CSV table of C-alpha atoms in Angstrom, one decimal:
chain,number,residue,atom,x,y,z
A,1,MET,CA,192.4,4.8,68.1
A,2,ALA,CA,191.2,7.8,70.0
A,3,LYS,CA,191.2,7.5,73.8
A,4,GLY,CA,188.2,5.6,75.0
A,5,CYS,CA,187.6,3.9,71.6
A,6,CYS,CA,188.2,0.3,70.6
A,7,ALA,CA,188.4,-1.4,67.2
A,8,GLY,CA,187.8,-5.1,66.8
A,9,ILE,CA,186.9,-7.7,64.3
A,10,VAL,CA,183.1,-8.1,64.1
A,11,VAL,CA,182.8,-10.4,61.0
A,12,ALA,CA,185.5,-13.0,60.3
A,13,PRO,CA,185.8,-15.1,58.4
A,14,SER,CA,183.2,-14.4,55.8
A,15,THR,CA,180.2,-16.6,55.7
A,16,PRO,CA,180.1,-19.2,52.9
A,17,PHE,CA,177.0,-17.7,51.3
A,18,GLU,CA,177.8,-15.5,48.3
A,19,ASP,CA,174.9,-13.1,49.0
A,20,ARG,CA,176.1,-12.7,52.6
A,21,THR,CA,179.8,-12.2,52.2
A,22,LEU,CA,181.7,-8.9,52.7
A,23,LEU,CA,184.1,-8.3,49.8
A,24,LEU,CA,185.0,-4.6,50.0
A,25,PRO,CA,183.3,-3.2,53.2
A,26,ARG,CA,183.5,0.6,53.6
A,27,VAL,CA,181.4,2.2,56.3
A,28,LEU,CA,179.9,0.9,59.6
A,29,LEU,CA,176.9,2.8,61.0
A,30,PRO,CA,175.2,1.9,64.3
A,31,LEU,CA,171.6,1.1,63.7
A,32,LYS,CA,169.6,3.3,66.1
A,33,GLY,CA,167.4,1.6,68.6
A,34,THR,CA,169.2,-1.8,68.2
A,35,ASN,CA,172.5,-3.5,68.9
A,36,ASP,CA,173.0,-4.0,65.2
A,37,PHE,CA,175.0,-2.1,62.6
A,38,LEU,CA,174.7,-1.2,58.9
A,39,VAL,CA,177.7,-1.7,56.6
A,40,THR,CA,178.2,-0.7,53.0
A,41,ASP,CA,180.1,-3.2,50.8
A,42,MET,CA,181.3,-2.2,47.3
A,43,GLY,CA,181.1,-5.8,46.2
A,44,LYS,CA,183.2,-5.5,43.0
A,45,TRP,CA,185.4,-2.7,41.8
A,46,ASN,CA,183.8,-0.5,39.1
A,47,SER,CA,180.7,-2.6,38.6
A,48,PRO,CA,177.2,-3.2,40.1
A,49,GLY,CA,177.0,-5.8,42.9
A,50,GLY,CA,177.4,-3.6,46.0
A,51,LYS,CA,175.2,-4.1,49.0
A,52,VAL,CA,174.1,-2.6,52.3
A,53,PHE,CA,174.0,-5.2,55.1
A,54,ARG,CA,172.5,-5.3,58.5
A,55,VAL,CA,175.1,-6.9,60.9
A,56,HIS,CA,173.9,-8.6,64.0
A,57,ALA,CA,176.7,-9.8,66.3
A,58,GLU,CA,176.4,-11.3,69.8
A,59,ARG,CA,179.2,-12.7,71.9
A,60,GLY,CA,179.5,-16.5,71.5
A,61,LYS,CA,177.1,-16.6,68.5
A,62,PRO,CA,177.7,-16.5,64.7
A,63,THR,CA,177.5,-13.1,63.1
A,64,VAL,CA,174.4,-12.7,60.9
A,65,LEU,CA,174.6,-10.6,57.8
A,66,THR,CA,171.3,-9.7,56.2
A,67,PRO,CA,171.4,-7.9,52.8
A,68,LEU,CA,169.0,-4.9,52.9
A,69,LEU,CA,169.9,-3.3,49.5
A,70,THR,CA,171.6,-5.1,46.6
A,71,ASP,CA,172.9,-4.5,43.1
A,72,LEU,CA,174.3,-1.1,44.1
A,73,TYR,CA,177.1,0.6,42.1
A,74,MET,CA,180.0,1.0,44.4
A,75,PRO,CA,178.2,2.2,47.6
A,76,HIS,CA,180.4,3.9,50.1
A,77,ALA,CA,179.4,6.6,52.6
A,78,MET,CA,176.3,6.3,54.7
A,79,THR,CA,174.7,8.6,57.3
A,80,TYR,CA,171.5,9.4,59.1
A,81,GLY,CA,169.2,12.1,57.8
A,82,PRO,CA,165.8,13.5,58.9
A,83,GLY,CA,163.3,11.1,60.3
A,84,GLY,CA,165.8,8.3,60.9
A,85,LYS,CA,166.2,7.6,57.2
A,86,VAL,CA,169.7,6.5,56.1
A,87,TYR,CA,171.4,8.1,53.1
A,88,VAL,CA,173.8,6.0,51.0
A,89,ASN,CA,175.9,7.2,48.2
A,90,GLU,CA,176.6,5.1,45.1
A,91,GLN,CA,178.8,6.1,42.3
A,92,GLY,CA,176.7,8.8,40.6
A,93,ARG,CA,173.7,9.0,43.0
A,94,ILE,CA,172.5,9.2,46.6
A,95,LEU,CA,169.6,7.0,47.8
A,96,ARG,CA,167.5,7.1,51.0
A,97,PHE,CA,165.8,4.3,52.9
A,98,ASP,CA,164.4,3.4,56.3
A,99,PRO,CA,166.5,0.5,57.7
A,100,LEU,CA,163.9,-0.4,60.2
A,101,ASP,CA,161.4,-1.2,57.4
A,102,ARG,CA,163.7,-3.9,56.1
A,103,LYS,CA,164.4,-7.1,58.0
């Protein structure tokens, strides 16, 4: 890690609910204006089933994974664009959404 940075486990073990389990997580993005994060999860290799989750973690409490987008085809990268919208790439397309509109 770079000086001043720290890596740690945020979600482990996975929750027992199939729709709220990280299978192939890729990118973690801080959710502006909150203490939460967004994470892309590819789901399955080379098939639909990927998701974008909102991750809420507090010390001493169970981590809460909330699916915001589902049935994506291998989502990977994620970044902020104009107006606070988040851009997510899937295999073959890029989509945009407002994460604060989805709870």
